Short mmCIF file of C-alpha atoms in Angstrom, two decimals:
data_model
loop_
_atom_site.label_atom_id
_atom_site.label_comp_id
_atom_site.label_asym_id
_atom_site.label_seq_id
_atom_site.Cartn_x
_atom_site.Cartn_y
_atom_site.Cartn_z
CA ALA A 26 31.02 -36.72 -36.01
CA GLN A 27 27.69 -37.26 -37.41
CA LYS A 28 28.26 -37.94 -41.55
CA ILE A 29 24.78 -35.93 -42.84
CA THR A 30 23.48 -32.87 -40.86
CA GLN A 31 20.30 -31.44 -41.80
CA THR A 32 20.06 -28.33 -38.74
CA GLN A 33 16.57 -27.10 -39.56
CA PRO A 34 14.41 -29.29 -37.49
CA GLY A 35 11.21 -28.27 -39.48
CA MET A 36 9.94 -25.45 -41.60
CA PHE A 37 7.49 -23.36 -42.17
CA VAL A 38 6.34 -22.00 -45.61
CA GLN A 39 4.04 -20.25 -47.77
CA GLU A 40 2.25 -21.90 -50.33
CA LYS A 41 3.78 -21.00 -53.59
CA GLU A 42 7.24 -20.05 -52.32
CA ALA A 43 10.61 -20.94 -52.62
CA VAL A 44 11.92 -23.18 -49.96
CA THR A 45 16.09 -24.16 -49.50
CA LEU A 46 16.21 -27.49 -47.25
CA ASP A 47 19.93 -27.46 -45.59
CA CYS A 48 22.55 -30.24 -45.90
CA THR A 49 26.14 -30.48 -44.92
CA TYR A 50 28.07 -33.92 -45.42
CA ASP A 51 31.45 -34.87 -43.96
CA THR A 52 33.38 -38.06 -46.60
CA SER A 53 37.01 -38.16 -47.08
CA ASP A 54 35.76 -40.36 -50.15
CA GLN A 55 36.35 -38.96 -53.79
CA SER A 56 33.57 -40.16 -54.91
CA TYR A 57 30.15 -40.32 -53.34
CA GLY A 58 26.70 -40.02 -53.74
CA LEU A 59 23.95 -37.71 -52.75
CA PHE A 60 20.56 -37.67 -52.10
CA TRP A 61 17.30 -36.06 -51.38
CA TYR A 62 13.68 -38.38 -50.33
CA LYS A 63 10.56 -37.09 -48.87
CA GLN A 64 8.54 -38.82 -46.10
CA PRO A 65 4.87 -37.65 -46.37
CA SER A 66 2.80 -38.86 -42.54
CA SER A 67 1.78 -42.15 -44.59
CA GLY A 68 5.71 -43.53 -43.99
CA GLU A 69 6.79 -44.63 -47.02
CA MET A 70 10.31 -43.25 -48.74
CA ILE A 71 9.97 -41.23 -52.30
CA PHE A 72 13.33 -40.86 -53.57
CA LEU A 73 13.47 -36.66 -55.19
CA ILE A 74 16.91 -35.86 -56.99
CA TYR A 75 20.84 -38.01 -56.89
CA GLN A 76 23.99 -35.62 -57.14
CA GLY A 77 27.16 -37.74 -58.02
CA SER A 78 30.07 -36.00 -56.68
CA TYR A 79 31.55 -35.92 -60.27
CA ASP A 80 28.32 -33.88 -61.88
CA GLU A 81 29.94 -30.32 -62.32
CA GLN A 82 26.23 -29.72 -62.97
CA ASN A 83 23.57 -28.99 -60.12
CA ALA A 84 20.89 -31.67 -60.04
CA THR A 85 17.36 -31.05 -60.98
CA GLU A 86 14.26 -32.92 -61.56
CA GLY A 87 11.28 -30.72 -61.77
CA ARG A 88 10.37 -28.45 -59.14
CA TYR A 89 13.25 -30.00 -56.94
CA SER A 90 16.98 -29.26 -57.43
CA LEU A 91 19.85 -29.71 -55.47
CA ASN A 92 22.67 -26.78 -54.52
CA PHE A 93 25.59 -28.30 -55.07
CA GLN A 94 28.72 -27.06 -53.51
CA LYS A 95 31.69 -29.54 -52.36
CA ALA A 96 34.48 -27.57 -51.50
CA ARG A 97 31.71 -26.44 -48.55
CA LYS A 98 30.35 -30.09 -48.31
CA SER A 99 26.91 -28.83 -48.32
CA ALA A 100 24.28 -30.65 -50.98
CA ASN A 101 20.81 -28.24 -49.91
CA LEU A 102 17.94 -28.82 -51.82
CA VAL A 103 15.57 -26.54 -53.35
CA ILE A 104 11.71 -26.65 -53.92
CA SER A 105 10.36 -23.87 -56.42
CA ALA A 106 6.93 -22.96 -56.37
CA SER A 107 5.94 -24.91 -52.69
CA GLN A 108 2.75 -26.26 -52.83
CA LEU A 109 0.14 -27.97 -50.10
CA GLY A 110 1.10 -31.58 -51.32
CA ASP A 111 4.63 -30.78 -50.40
CA SER A 112 4.50 -30.42 -46.49
CA ALA A 113 6.55 -33.92 -45.42
CA MET A 114 9.70 -35.02 -43.75
CA TYR A 115 12.79 -34.17 -45.47
CA PHE A 116 15.97 -36.17 -45.65
CA CYS A 117 19.04 -35.42 -46.88
CA ALA A 118 21.65 -39.32 -47.75
CA MET A 119 24.89 -39.62 -48.87
CA ARG A 120 26.48 -42.85 -50.80
CA GLU A 121 30.07 -43.49 -50.19
CA GLU A 122 32.08 -45.05 -52.22
CA ASP A 123 32.85 -48.66 -51.70
CA SER A 124 29.88 -49.10 -49.06
CA ASN A 125 27.87 -51.71 -51.41
CA TYR A 126 25.34 -48.59 -51.84
CA GLN A 127 24.55 -48.78 -48.72
CA LEU A 128 22.72 -44.97 -47.44
CA ILE A 129 24.03 -43.15 -44.67
CA TRP A 130 21.06 -40.59 -43.41
CA GLY A 131 20.08 -37.15 -41.89
CA ALA A 132 18.07 -36.62 -39.11
CA GLY A 133 15.50 -34.75 -41.69
CA THR A 134 13.82 -31.69 -41.63
CA LYS A 135 9.52 -31.44 -41.32
CA LEU A 136 8.20 -29.39 -43.92
CA ILE A 137 4.90 -27.45 -43.13
CA ILE A 138 3.32 -25.47 -46.38
CA LYS A 139 0.49 -23.25 -45.06
CA PRO A 140 -2.09 -21.68 -47.55
CA ASP B 29 1.49 -52.56 -58.17
CA THR B 30 4.60 -53.37 -59.09
CA GLY B 31 6.25 -51.31 -56.09
CA VAL B 32 8.43 -52.97 -53.13
CA SER B 33 5.95 -54.12 -51.02
CA GLN B 34 6.28 -55.26 -47.40
CA ASN B 35 4.33 -57.36 -44.91
CA PRO B 36 2.73 -57.36 -42.74
CA ARG B 37 2.55 -52.74 -42.66
CA HIS B 38 1.53 -53.40 -38.22
CA LYS B 39 2.83 -55.88 -36.28
CA ILE B 40 1.72 -56.02 -32.25
CA THR B 41 4.03 -58.14 -29.69
CA LYS B 42 4.85 -58.87 -26.91
CA ARG B 43 8.32 -58.77 -25.54
CA GLY B 44 9.93 -62.10 -25.77
CA GLN B 45 8.37 -63.39 -29.19
CA ASN B 46 9.43 -63.85 -32.38
CA VAL B 47 8.57 -62.24 -35.38
CA THR B 48 9.30 -61.89 -39.00
CA PHE B 49 8.91 -59.63 -41.66
CA ARG B 50 8.28 -59.66 -45.60
CA CYS B 51 9.52 -57.32 -48.71
CA ASP B 52 8.66 -58.41 -52.56
CA PRO B 53 11.47 -55.94 -54.26
CA ILE B 54 10.23 -54.54 -57.64
CA SER B 55 11.22 -57.57 -59.87
CA GLU B 56 13.68 -56.99 -61.74
CA HIS B 57 15.71 -55.42 -58.90
CA ASN B 58 19.14 -57.42 -57.92
CA ARG B 59 19.45 -55.44 -54.97
CA LEU B 60 17.59 -55.33 -52.01
CA TYR B 61 18.00 -53.05 -48.53
CA TRP B 62 16.89 -53.14 -44.71
CA TYR B 63 17.06 -50.15 -42.88
CA ARG B 64 15.71 -49.21 -39.55
CA GLN B 65 13.83 -46.12 -38.44
CA THR B 66 12.73 -45.01 -34.77
CA LEU B 67 10.06 -41.87 -34.36
CA GLY B 68 12.24 -38.60 -35.29
CA GLN B 69 15.29 -39.97 -36.93
CA GLY B 70 16.89 -40.76 -40.25
CA PRO B 71 17.18 -44.55 -41.10
CA GLU B 72 19.54 -46.85 -40.36
CA PHE B 73 20.94 -49.00 -42.71
CA LEU B 74 21.03 -52.78 -41.14
CA THR B 75 21.52 -55.22 -43.71
CA TYR B 76 22.70 -55.84 -48.11
CA PHE B 77 21.33 -58.18 -50.64
CA GLN B 78 22.78 -58.38 -53.93
CA ASN B 79 20.85 -61.43 -55.67
CA GLU B 80 20.63 -64.21 -53.20
CA ALA B 81 24.12 -62.83 -51.29
CA GLN B 82 23.86 -60.99 -48.20
CA LEU B 83 27.57 -58.86 -48.75
CA GLU B 84 27.05 -56.60 -45.93
CA LYS B 85 25.23 -55.93 -41.87
CA SER B 86 25.69 -53.06 -39.37
CA ARG B 87 27.04 -53.71 -36.68
CA LEU B 88 23.15 -52.58 -35.09
CA LEU B 89 22.06 -56.69 -36.73
CA SER B 90 22.80 -58.37 -33.33
CA ASP B 91 22.83 -61.64 -33.26
CA ARG B 92 18.87 -61.68 -32.29
CA PHE B 93 18.26 -60.29 -36.14
CA SER B 94 18.64 -62.53 -39.15
CA ALA B 95 17.77 -61.37 -42.94
CA GLU B 96 17.61 -64.08 -46.07
CA ARG B 97 17.06 -63.83 -49.59
CA PRO B 98 16.96 -67.79 -50.42
CA LYS B 99 16.39 -67.05 -54.48
CA GLY B 100 17.12 -63.44 -54.85
CA SER B 101 13.78 -61.97 -54.76
CA PHE B 102 11.40 -61.90 -51.79
CA SER B 103 13.54 -61.18 -48.20
CA THR B 104 12.54 -62.00 -44.90
CA LEU B 105 13.65 -60.47 -41.70
CA GLU B 106 13.79 -61.95 -38.63
CA ILE B 107 14.04 -60.81 -34.64
CA GLN B 108 13.70 -63.24 -32.36
CA ARG B 109 13.49 -62.64 -28.51
CA THR B 110 11.95 -58.94 -29.19
CA GLU B 111 12.78 -56.20 -26.81
CA GLN B 112 11.09 -52.85 -26.51
CA GLY B 113 14.10 -51.46 -28.35
CA ASP B 114 12.89 -53.33 -31.42
CA SER B 115 9.41 -50.96 -31.56
CA ALA B 116 10.61 -48.87 -34.91
CA MET B 117 9.44 -49.24 -38.56
CA TYR B 118 11.02 -51.41 -40.96
CA LEU B 119 11.95 -50.23 -44.27
CA CYS B 120 12.72 -52.19 -46.84
CA ALA B 121 14.30 -50.37 -50.67
CA SER B 122 15.63 -51.98 -53.39
CA SER B 123 17.61 -51.15 -56.70
CA PHE B 124 18.80 -52.67 -59.27
CA GLY B 125 22.21 -52.21 -62.18
CA SER B 126 22.97 -49.11 -63.54
CA ARG B 127 20.87 -47.19 -61.56
CA VAL B 128 21.96 -47.78 -58.20
CA HIS B 129 21.38 -44.77 -56.87
CA GLU B 130 18.00 -44.75 -56.96
CA GLN B 131 16.20 -47.34 -54.01
CA TYR B 132 13.23 -47.05 -54.38
CA PHE B 133 11.54 -47.95 -50.53
CA GLY B 134 8.41 -49.78 -49.51
CA PRO B 135 5.74 -48.47 -47.15
CA GLY B 136 7.71 -49.81 -44.32
CA THR B 137 6.72 -52.37 -40.97
CA ARG B 138 6.17 -50.63 -38.39
CA LEU B 139 6.67 -53.42 -35.50
CA THR B 140 5.54 -52.36 -31.53
CA VAL B 141 7.12 -54.53 -28.99
CA THR B 142 4.81 -54.00 -25.67
#
C-alpha cells in the first residue's frame, strides 16, 4: 500500500486564488512528521512546511499552511493568494518514528498558476 | 553560497561504466541523505549518514551502489557497471541536530546512461 498518496497529478489555478493540494498518508506509528516540498523546473527541492503528529495547531509559514486532520490521515497544503512563481511540482512526504529521518514521498502534484 | 552543492550537475555515461557523484552538505549539518528521483515520481530514499557513519541503506541500493562520507563532511555516491535503469536524478540533502525535520536539498545530479 502507498504510504503517501497525492491524488491530483496536475492542477490549474488562476493567479491570486487560494489552492489546496491533497495528501493522505498511512502509518501505524504514533510519532511521525509530515512535510511539503516544492520542486521548480530547475530541479531543486525547497522545504516549505512541517507538521509533527503531536502538534496541536496546524503549521503555517507565510502563504503556506498545512491542514492537518489526524483522524482522516490527511495533510493538505493550502497556498493562499497564489503567484505565478508558485508554478512547480509539490511533494508531500512523511517521516516515521525510528526511521533514521528518511523521508517517504508521494508522487507529486504539478501546479500551474494561470495569469 | 552556503547551501548544499552537488557535482557534477549532469553526467552522461555509457552502460557498463562507473560513475561517482559528490555532495557537499551545509557545513554544520551532521546528517546527510541520498535520494533517487526518476521522471514524474517523488524521490526514493537510498542511504543516510550521521557524521561519517552510514546508518541506513535502502534495499534499492544494490551492490553496484556504494556511498561514503569519510570525514563526516562531503559524501560520494558511486555506481559501478551502470545500467540504463540507473538513469535518474540523484539528490543529496543534509540536516542538523534539533532541526532534523528540515532537510535541505542540493540541485541534484542528473545521470543519463546510454
